PDB file of C-alpha atoms and ligand atoms in Angstrom:
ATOM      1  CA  UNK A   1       3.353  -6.561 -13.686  1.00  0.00           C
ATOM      2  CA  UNK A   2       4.537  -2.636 -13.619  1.00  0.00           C
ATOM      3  CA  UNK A   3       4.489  -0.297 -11.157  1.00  0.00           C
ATOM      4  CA  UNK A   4       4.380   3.442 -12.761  1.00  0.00           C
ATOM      5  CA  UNK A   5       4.945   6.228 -10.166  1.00  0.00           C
ATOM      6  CA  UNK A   6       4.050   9.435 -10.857  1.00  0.00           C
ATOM      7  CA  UNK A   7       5.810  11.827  -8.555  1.00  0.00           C
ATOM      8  CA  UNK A   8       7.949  14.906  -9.129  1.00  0.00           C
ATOM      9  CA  UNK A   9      10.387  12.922  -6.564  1.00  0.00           C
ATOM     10  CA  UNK A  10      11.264   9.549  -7.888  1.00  0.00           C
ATOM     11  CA  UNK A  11      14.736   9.570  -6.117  1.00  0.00           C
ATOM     12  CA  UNK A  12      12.217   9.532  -2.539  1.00  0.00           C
ATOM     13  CA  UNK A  13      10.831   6.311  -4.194  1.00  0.00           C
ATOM     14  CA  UNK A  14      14.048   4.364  -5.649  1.00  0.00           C
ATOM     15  CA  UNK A  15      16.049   3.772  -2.972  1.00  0.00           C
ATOM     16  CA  UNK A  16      13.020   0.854  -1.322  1.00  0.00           C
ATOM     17  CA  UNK A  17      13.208  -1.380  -4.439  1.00  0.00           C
ATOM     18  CA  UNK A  18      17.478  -1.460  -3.744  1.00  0.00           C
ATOM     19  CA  UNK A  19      17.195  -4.296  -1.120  1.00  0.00           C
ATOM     20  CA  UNK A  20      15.323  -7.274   0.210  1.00  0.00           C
ATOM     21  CA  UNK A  21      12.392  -9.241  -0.646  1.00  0.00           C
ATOM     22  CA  UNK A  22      11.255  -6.476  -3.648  1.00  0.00           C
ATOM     23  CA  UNK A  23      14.624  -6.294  -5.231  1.00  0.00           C
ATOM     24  CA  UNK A  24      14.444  -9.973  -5.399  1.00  0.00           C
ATOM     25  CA  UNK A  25      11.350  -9.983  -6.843  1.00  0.00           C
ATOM     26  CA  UNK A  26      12.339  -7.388  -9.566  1.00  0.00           C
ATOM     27  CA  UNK A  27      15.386  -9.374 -10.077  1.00  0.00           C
ATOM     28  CA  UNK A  28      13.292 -12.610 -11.378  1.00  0.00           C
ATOM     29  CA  UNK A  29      11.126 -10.285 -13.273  1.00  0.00           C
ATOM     30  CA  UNK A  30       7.846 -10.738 -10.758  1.00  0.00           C
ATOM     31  CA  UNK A  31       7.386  -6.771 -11.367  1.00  0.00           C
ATOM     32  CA  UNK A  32       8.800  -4.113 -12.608  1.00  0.00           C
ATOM     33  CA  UNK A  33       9.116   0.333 -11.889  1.00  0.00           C
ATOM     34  CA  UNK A  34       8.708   2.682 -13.532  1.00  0.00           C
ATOM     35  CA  UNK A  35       8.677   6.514 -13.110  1.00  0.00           C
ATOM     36  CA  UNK A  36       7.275   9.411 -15.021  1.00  0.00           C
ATOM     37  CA  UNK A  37       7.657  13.191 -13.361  1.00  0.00           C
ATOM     38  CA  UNK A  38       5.173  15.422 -14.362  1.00  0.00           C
ATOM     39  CA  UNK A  39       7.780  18.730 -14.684  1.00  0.00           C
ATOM     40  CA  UNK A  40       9.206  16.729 -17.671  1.00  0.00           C
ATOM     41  CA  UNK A  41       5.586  17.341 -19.695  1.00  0.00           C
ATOM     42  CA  UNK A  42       5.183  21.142 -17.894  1.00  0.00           C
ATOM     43  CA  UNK A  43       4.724  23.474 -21.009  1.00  0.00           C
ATOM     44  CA  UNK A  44       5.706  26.327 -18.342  1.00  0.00           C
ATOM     45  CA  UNK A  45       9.141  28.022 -19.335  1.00  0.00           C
ATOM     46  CA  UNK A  46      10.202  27.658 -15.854  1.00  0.00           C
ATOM     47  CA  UNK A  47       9.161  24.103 -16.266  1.00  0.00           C
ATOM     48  CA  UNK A  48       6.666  25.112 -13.424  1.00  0.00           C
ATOM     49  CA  UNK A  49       4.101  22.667 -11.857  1.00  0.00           C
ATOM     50  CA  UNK A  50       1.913  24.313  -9.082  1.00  0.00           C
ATOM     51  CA  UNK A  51       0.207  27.682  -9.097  1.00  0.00           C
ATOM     52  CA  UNK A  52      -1.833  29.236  -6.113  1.00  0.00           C
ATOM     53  CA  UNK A  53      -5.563  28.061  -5.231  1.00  0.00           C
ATOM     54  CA  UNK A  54      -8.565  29.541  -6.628  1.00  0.00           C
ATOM     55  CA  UNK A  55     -10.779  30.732  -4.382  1.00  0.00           C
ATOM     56  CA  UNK A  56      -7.711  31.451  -1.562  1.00  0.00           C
ATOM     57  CA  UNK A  57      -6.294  29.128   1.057  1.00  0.00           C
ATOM     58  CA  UNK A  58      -2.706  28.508   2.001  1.00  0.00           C
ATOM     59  CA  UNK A  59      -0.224  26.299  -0.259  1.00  0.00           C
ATOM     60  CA  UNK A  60      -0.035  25.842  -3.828  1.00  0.00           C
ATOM     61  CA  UNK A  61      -1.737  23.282  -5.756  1.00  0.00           C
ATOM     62  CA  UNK A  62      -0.507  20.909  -8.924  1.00  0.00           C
ATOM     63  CA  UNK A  63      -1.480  22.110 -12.056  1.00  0.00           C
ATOM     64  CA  UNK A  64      -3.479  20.217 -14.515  1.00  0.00           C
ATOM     65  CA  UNK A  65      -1.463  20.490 -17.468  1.00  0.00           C
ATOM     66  CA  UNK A  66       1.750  18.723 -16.511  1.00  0.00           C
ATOM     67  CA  UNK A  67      -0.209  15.921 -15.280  1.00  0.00           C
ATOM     68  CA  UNK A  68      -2.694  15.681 -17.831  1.00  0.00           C
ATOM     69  CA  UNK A  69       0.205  15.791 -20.332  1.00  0.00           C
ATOM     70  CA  UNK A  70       2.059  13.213 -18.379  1.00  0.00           C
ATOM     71  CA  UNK A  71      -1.342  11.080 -17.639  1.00  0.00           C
ATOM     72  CA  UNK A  72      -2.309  10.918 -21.472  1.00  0.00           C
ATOM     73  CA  UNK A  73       1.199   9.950 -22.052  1.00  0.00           C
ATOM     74  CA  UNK A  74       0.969   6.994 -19.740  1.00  0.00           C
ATOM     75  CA  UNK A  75      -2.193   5.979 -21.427  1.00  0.00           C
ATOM     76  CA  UNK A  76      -1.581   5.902 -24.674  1.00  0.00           C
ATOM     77  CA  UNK A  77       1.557   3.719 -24.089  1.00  0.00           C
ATOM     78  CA  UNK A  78      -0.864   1.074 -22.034  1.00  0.00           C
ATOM     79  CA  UNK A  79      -4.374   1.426 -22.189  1.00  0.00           C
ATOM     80  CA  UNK A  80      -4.540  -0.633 -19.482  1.00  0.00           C
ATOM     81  CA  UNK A  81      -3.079   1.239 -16.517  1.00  0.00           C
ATOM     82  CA  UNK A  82      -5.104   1.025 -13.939  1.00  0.00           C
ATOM     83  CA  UNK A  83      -4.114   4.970 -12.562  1.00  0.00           C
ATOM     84  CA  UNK A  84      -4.499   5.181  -8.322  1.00  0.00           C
ATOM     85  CA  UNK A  85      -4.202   8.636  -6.771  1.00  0.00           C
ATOM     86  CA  UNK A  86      -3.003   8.659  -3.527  1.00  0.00           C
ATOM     87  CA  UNK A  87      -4.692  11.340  -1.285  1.00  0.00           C
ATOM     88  CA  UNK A  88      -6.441  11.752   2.214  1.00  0.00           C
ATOM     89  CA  UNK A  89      -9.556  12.240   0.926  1.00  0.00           C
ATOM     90  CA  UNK A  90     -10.757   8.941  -0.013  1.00  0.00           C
ATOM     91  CA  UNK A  91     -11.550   5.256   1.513  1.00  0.00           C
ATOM     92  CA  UNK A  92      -8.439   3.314   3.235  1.00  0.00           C
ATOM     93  CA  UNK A  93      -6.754   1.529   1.265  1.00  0.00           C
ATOM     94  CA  UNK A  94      -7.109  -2.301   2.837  1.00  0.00           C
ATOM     95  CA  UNK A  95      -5.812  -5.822   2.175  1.00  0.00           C
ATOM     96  CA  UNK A  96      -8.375  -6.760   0.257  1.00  0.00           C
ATOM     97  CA  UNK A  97      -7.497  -3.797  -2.205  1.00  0.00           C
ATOM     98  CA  UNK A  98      -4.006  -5.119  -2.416  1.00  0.00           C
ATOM     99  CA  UNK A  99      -5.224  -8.462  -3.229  1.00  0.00           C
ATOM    100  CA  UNK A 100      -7.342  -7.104  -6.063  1.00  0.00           C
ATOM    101  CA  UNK A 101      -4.920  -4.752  -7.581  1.00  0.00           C
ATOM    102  CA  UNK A 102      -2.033  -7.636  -7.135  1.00  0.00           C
ATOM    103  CA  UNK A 103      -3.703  -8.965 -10.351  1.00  0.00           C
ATOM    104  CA  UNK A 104      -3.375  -5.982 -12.430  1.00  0.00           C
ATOM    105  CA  UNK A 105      -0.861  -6.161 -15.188  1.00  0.00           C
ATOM    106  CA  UNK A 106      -0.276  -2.311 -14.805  1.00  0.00           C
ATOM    107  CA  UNK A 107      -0.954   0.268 -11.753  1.00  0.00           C
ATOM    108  CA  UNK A 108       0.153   3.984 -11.812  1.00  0.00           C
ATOM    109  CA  UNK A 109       0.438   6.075  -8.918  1.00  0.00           C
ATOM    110  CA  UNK A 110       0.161   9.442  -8.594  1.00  0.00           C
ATOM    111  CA  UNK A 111       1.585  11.174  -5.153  1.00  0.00           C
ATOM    112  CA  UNK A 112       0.687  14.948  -4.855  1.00  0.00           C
ATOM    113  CA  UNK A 113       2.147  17.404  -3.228  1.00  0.00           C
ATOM    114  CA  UNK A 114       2.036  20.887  -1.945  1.00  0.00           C
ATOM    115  CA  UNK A 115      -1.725  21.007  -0.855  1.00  0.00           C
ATOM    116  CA  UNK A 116      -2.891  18.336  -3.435  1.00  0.00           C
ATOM    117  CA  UNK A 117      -3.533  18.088  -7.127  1.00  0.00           C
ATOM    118  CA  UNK A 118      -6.106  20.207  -9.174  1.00  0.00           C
ATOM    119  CA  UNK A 119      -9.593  18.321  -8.768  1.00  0.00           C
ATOM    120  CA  UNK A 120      -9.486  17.810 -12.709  1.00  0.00           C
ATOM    121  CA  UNK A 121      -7.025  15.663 -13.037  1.00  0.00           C
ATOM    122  CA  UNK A 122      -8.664  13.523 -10.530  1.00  0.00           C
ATOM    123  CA  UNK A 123     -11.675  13.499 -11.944  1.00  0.00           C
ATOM    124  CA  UNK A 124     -10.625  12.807 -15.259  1.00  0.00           C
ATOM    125  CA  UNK A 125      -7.923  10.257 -14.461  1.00  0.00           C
ATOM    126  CA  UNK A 126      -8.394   8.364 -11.174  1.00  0.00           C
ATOM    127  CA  UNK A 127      -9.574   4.818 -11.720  1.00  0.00           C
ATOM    128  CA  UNK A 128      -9.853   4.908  -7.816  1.00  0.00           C
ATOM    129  CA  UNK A 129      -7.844   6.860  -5.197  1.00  0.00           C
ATOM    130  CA  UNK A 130      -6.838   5.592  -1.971  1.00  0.00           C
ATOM    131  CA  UNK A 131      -5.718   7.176   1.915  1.00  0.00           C
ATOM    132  CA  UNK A 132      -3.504   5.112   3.831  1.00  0.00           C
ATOM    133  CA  UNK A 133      -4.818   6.588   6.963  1.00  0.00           C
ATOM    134  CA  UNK A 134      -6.178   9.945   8.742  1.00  0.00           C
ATOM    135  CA  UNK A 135      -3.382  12.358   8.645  1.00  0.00           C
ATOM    136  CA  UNK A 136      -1.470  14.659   6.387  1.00  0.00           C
ATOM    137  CA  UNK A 137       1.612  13.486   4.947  1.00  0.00           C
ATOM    138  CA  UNK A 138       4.000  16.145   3.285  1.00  0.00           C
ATOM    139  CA  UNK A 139       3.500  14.477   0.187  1.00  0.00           C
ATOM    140  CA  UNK A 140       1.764  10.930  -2.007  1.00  0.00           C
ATOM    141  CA  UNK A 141       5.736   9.318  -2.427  1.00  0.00           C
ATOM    142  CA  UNK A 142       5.247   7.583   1.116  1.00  0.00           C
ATOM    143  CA  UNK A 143       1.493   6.518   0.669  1.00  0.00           C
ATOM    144  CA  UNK A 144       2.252   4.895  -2.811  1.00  0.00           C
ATOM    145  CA  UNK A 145       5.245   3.234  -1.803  1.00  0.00           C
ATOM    146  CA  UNK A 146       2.650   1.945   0.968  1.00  0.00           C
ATOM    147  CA  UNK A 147       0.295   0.372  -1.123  1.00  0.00           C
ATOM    148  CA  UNK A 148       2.904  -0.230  -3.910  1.00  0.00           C
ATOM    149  CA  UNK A 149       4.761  -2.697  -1.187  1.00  0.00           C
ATOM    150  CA  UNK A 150       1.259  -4.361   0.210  1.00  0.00           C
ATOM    151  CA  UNK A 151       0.380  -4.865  -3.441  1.00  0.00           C
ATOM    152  CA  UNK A 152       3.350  -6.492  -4.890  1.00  0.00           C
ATOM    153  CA  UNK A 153       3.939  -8.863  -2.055  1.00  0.00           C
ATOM    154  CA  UNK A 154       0.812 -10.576  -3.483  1.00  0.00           C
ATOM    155  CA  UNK A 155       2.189 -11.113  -6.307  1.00  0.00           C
ATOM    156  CA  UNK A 156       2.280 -14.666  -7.262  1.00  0.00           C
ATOM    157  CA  UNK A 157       6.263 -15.967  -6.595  1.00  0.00           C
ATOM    158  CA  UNK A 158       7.019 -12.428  -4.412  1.00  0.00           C
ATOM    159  CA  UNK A 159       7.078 -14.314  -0.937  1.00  0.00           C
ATOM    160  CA  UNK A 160       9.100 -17.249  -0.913  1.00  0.00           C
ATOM    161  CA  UNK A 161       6.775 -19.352   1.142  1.00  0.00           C
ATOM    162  CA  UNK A 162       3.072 -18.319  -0.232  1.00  0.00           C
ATOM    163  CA  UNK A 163       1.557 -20.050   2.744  1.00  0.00           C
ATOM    164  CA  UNK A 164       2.763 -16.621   4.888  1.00  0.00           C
ATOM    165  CA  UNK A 165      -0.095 -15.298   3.202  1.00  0.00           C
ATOM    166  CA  UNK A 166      -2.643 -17.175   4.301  1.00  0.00           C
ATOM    167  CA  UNK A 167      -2.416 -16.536   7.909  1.00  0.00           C
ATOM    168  CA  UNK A 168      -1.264 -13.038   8.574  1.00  0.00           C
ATOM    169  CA  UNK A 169      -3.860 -10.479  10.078  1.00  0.00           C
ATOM    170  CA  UNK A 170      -6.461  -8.817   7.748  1.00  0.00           C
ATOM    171  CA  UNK A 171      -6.963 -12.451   5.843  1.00  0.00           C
ATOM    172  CA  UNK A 172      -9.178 -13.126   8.398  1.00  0.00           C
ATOM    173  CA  UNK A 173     -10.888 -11.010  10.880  1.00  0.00           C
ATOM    174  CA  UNK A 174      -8.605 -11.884  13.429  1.00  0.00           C
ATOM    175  CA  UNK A 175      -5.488 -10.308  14.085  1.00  0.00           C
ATOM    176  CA  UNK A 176      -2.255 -12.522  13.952  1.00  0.00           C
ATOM    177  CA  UNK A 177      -1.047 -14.336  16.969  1.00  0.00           C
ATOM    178  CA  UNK A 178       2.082 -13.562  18.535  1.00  0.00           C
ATOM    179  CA  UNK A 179       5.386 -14.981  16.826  1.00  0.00           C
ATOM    180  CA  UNK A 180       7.941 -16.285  18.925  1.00  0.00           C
ATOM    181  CA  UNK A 181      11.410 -17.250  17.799  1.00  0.00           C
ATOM    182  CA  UNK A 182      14.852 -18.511  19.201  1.00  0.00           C
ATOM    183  CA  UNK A 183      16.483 -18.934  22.012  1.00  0.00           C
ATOM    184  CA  UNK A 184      13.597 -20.439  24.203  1.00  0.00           C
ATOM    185  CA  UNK A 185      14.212 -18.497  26.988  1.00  0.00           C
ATOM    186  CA  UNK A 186      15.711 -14.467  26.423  1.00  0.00           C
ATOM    187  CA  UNK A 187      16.621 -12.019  29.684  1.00  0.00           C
ATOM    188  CA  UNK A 188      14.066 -14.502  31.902  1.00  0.00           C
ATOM    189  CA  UNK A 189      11.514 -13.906  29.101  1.00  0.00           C
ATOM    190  CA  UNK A 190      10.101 -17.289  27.826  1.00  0.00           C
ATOM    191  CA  UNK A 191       7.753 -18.586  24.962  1.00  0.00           C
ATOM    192  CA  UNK A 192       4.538 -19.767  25.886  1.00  0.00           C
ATOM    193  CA  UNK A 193       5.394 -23.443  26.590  1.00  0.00           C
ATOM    194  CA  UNK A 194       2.269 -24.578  24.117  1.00  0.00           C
ATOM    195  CA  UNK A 195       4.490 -23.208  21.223  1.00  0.00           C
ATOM    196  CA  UNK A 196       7.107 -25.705  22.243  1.00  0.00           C
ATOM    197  CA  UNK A 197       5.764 -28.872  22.520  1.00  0.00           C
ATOM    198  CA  UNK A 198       5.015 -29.960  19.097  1.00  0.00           C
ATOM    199  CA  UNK A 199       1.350 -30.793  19.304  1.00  0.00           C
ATOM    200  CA  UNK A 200      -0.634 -29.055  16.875  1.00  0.00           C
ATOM    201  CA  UNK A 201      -3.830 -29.162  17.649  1.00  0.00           C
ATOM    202  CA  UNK A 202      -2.864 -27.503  21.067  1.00  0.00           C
ATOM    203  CA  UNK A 203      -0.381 -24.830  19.489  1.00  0.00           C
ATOM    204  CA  UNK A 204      -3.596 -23.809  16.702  1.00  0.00           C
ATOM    205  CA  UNK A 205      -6.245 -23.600  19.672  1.00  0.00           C
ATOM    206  CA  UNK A 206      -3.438 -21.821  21.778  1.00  0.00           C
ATOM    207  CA  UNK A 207      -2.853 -19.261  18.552  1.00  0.00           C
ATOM    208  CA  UNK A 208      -6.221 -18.858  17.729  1.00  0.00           C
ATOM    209  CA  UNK A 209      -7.253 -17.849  21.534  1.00  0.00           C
ATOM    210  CA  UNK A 210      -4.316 -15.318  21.395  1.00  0.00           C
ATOM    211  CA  UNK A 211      -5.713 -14.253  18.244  1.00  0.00           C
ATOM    212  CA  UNK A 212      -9.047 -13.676  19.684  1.00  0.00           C
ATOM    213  CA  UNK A 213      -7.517 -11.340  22.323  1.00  0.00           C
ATOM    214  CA  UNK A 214      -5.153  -9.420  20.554  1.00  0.00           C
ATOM    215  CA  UNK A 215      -7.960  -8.426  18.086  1.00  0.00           C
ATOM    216  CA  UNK A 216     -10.567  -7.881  21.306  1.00  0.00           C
ATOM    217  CA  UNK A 217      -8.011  -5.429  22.338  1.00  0.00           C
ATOM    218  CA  UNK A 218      -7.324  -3.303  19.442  1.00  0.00           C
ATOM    219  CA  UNK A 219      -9.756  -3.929  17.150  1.00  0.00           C
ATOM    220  CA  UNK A 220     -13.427  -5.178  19.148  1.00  0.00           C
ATOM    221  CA  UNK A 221     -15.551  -4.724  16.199  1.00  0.00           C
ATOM    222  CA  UNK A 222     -13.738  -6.938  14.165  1.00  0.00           C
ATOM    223  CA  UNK A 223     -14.267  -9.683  16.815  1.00  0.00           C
ATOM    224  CA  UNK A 224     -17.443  -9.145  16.961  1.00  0.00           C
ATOM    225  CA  UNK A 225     -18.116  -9.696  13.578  1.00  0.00           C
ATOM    226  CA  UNK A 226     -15.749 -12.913  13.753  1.00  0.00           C
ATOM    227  CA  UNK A 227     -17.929 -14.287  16.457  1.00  0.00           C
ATOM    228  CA  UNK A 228     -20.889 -13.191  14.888  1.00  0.00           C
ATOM    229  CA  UNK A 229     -20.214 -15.211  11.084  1.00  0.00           C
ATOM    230  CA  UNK A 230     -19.143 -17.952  13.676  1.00  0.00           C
ATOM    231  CA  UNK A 231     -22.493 -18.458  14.978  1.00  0.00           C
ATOM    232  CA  UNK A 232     -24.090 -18.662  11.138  1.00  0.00           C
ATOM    233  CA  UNK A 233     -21.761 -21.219  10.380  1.00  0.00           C
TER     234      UNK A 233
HETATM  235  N1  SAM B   1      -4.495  19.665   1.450  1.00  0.00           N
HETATM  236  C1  SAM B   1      -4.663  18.241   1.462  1.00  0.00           C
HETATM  237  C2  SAM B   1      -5.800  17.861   2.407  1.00  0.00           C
HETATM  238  O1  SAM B   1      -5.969  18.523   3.431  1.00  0.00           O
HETATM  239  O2  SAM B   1      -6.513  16.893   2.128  1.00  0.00           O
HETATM  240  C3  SAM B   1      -3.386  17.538   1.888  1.00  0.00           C
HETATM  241  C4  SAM B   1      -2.299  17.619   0.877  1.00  0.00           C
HETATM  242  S1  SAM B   1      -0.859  16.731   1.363  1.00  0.00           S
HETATM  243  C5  SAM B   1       0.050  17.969   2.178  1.00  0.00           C
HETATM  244  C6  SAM B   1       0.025  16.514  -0.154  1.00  0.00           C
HETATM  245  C7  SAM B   1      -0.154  15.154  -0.802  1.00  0.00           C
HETATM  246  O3  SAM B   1       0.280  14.136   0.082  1.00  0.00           O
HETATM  247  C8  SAM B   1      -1.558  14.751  -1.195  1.00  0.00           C
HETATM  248  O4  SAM B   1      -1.932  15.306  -2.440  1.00  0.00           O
HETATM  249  C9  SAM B   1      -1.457  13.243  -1.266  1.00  0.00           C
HETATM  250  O5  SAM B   1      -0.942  12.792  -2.507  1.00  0.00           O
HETATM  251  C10 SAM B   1      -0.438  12.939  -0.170  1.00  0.00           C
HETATM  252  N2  SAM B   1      -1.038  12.497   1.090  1.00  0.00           N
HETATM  253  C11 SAM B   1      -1.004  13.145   2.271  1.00  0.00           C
HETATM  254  N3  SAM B   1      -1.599  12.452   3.232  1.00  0.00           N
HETATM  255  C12 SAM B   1      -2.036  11.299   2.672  1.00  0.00           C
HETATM  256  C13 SAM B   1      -2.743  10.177   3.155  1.00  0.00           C
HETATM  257  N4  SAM B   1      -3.138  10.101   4.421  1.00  0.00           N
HETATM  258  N5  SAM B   1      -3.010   9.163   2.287  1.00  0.00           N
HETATM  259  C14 SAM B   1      -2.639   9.246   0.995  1.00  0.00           C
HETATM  260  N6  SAM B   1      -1.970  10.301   0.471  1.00  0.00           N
HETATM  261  C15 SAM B   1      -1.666  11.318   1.292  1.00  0.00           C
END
C-alpha cells in the first residue's frame, strides 16, 4: 500500500515514520510514503501558492492551479488513488473509515493550509474528505498523519499480534477496559485482584463490566445502543 501526502510541509510529516511500529512496517514493505508539494507544480514566478479570498475574509486561501497541477499528476501515475482531503468541514473520520481505507492499495492526502483550499479543487478531486474533530488546526499535516497512522495500523502484518485489534475500543461499542501491567502493587496502588488470579471467565465478566462503565461515563449513547442490540439478540 502507499501513502501520498500532499502538503507544502512534508518535513512536518517525515520525522513520524523514523521510529517504532510504522518504521517497522515500512521496513518489511507493509506500506510505503510518499510526498508531492504542490509549490513544485505552481506556474507562479514566485512559485506562489495562495492568493486572498474572493468575496473578503481574513487569511489567504490555496490556489487551484498548483494543486490541480499536482492532483492530475498524482492521477495519471495511479488511477487508483483514492485522494482524502483533510478539513473541518466534513464527517469525523472513525474506525470504521480506517478499516475501509486500510484496504486501499493507494490513499493521497491533501492537508491545507492558510484558511483552506479553493472549493474547486475539492470538488473536483476529493474522493471523500475527513475532520478529525471540532477545532481549527493551523494546518491538514497533523490531521493526515492522524488518519494516515489509524489507517496503516490495519494493515494486514502492521501490529505484531493482530488479535490487539480485535478488542480495542471503537470495535465494539464499548470502550476498552482498563490495562494493568507490572509490578502488582505500585506507590500502594494495586490491580484489581480479578486480573490476577488466572480465571478467565471471571477476568472477561470483570473487563466487560469495567467496559460498560467507562463507556457509561464518557460516551452514554454508545451504551445505550450496546444494551439496546443486546436485547435483539
Ligand atoms: N478556515 C477553515 C475553517 O474555518 O473551516 C480552517 C482552515 S485551517 C486553519 C487550515 C487547514 O488545516 C485546513 O484546510 C485543513 O486541511 C486543516 N485542518 C484544520 N482543522 C482540521 C480538522 N479539525 N480536521 C481536519 N483538517 C483540519
Amino acid at each position: 500500500m502507499t501513502f501520498t501526502f500532499v502538503t507544502l510541509f512534508s518535513n512536518l510529516i517525515e520525522g513520524y515514520f523514523n521510529d517504532s511500529i510504522l518504521k517497522r512496517a515500512m521496513e518489511k514493505s507493509l506500506f510505503s510514503v510518499k510526498y508531492l508539494n504542490p509549490r513544485d507544480f505552481s506556474t507562479n514566478k514566485h512559485s506562489k501558492v495562495d492568493d486572498t479570498a474572493f468575496g473578503g475574509g481574513a487569511g489567504m486561501v490555496m490556489n487551484p492551479q498548483p494543486l490541480f497541477d499536482a492532483l492530475d499528476s498524482l492521477k495519471k501515475e495511479d488511477e487508483n488513488v483514492h485522494i482524502v482531503f483533510m478539513t473541518p468541514v466534513a464527517k469525523p473520520f472513525v474506525q470504521n473509515d480506517a478499516k475501509r481505507l486500510a484496504k486501499k492499495s493507494h490513499v493521497a492526502f491533501v492537508s491545507g493550509r492558510y484558511e483552506g483550499i479553493d472549493e474547486r479543487v475539492i470538488e473536483k478531486y476529493a474522493d471523500e474528505v475527513f475532520s478529525i474533530g471540532d477545532y481549527i488546526l493551523t494546518g491538514g499535516e497533523l490531521a493526515s498523519l492522524v488518519v494516515c497512522d489509524a489507517v496503516s495500523r490495519n494493515i494486514e502484518g502492521v501490529l505484531g499480534n493482530s488479535a490487539s485489534l480485535e478488542v480495542e475500543s471503537f470495535e465494539t461499542p464499548l470502550l476498552e477496559a482498563p490495562s494493568f501491567s507490572k509490578p502488582k502493587l505500585y506507590e500502594g496502588l494495586s490491580v484489581p485482584s480479578e486480573y490476577l488470579k488466572g480465571n478467565h471467565s471471571k477476568i472477561r465478566s470483570l473487563k466487560l463490566a469495567l467496559s460498560e462503565s467507562k463507556t457509561k461515563f464518557f460516551r452514554p449513547q454508545e451504551l445505550k445502543k450496546h444494551k439496546a442490540t443486546q436485547k435483539l439478540s
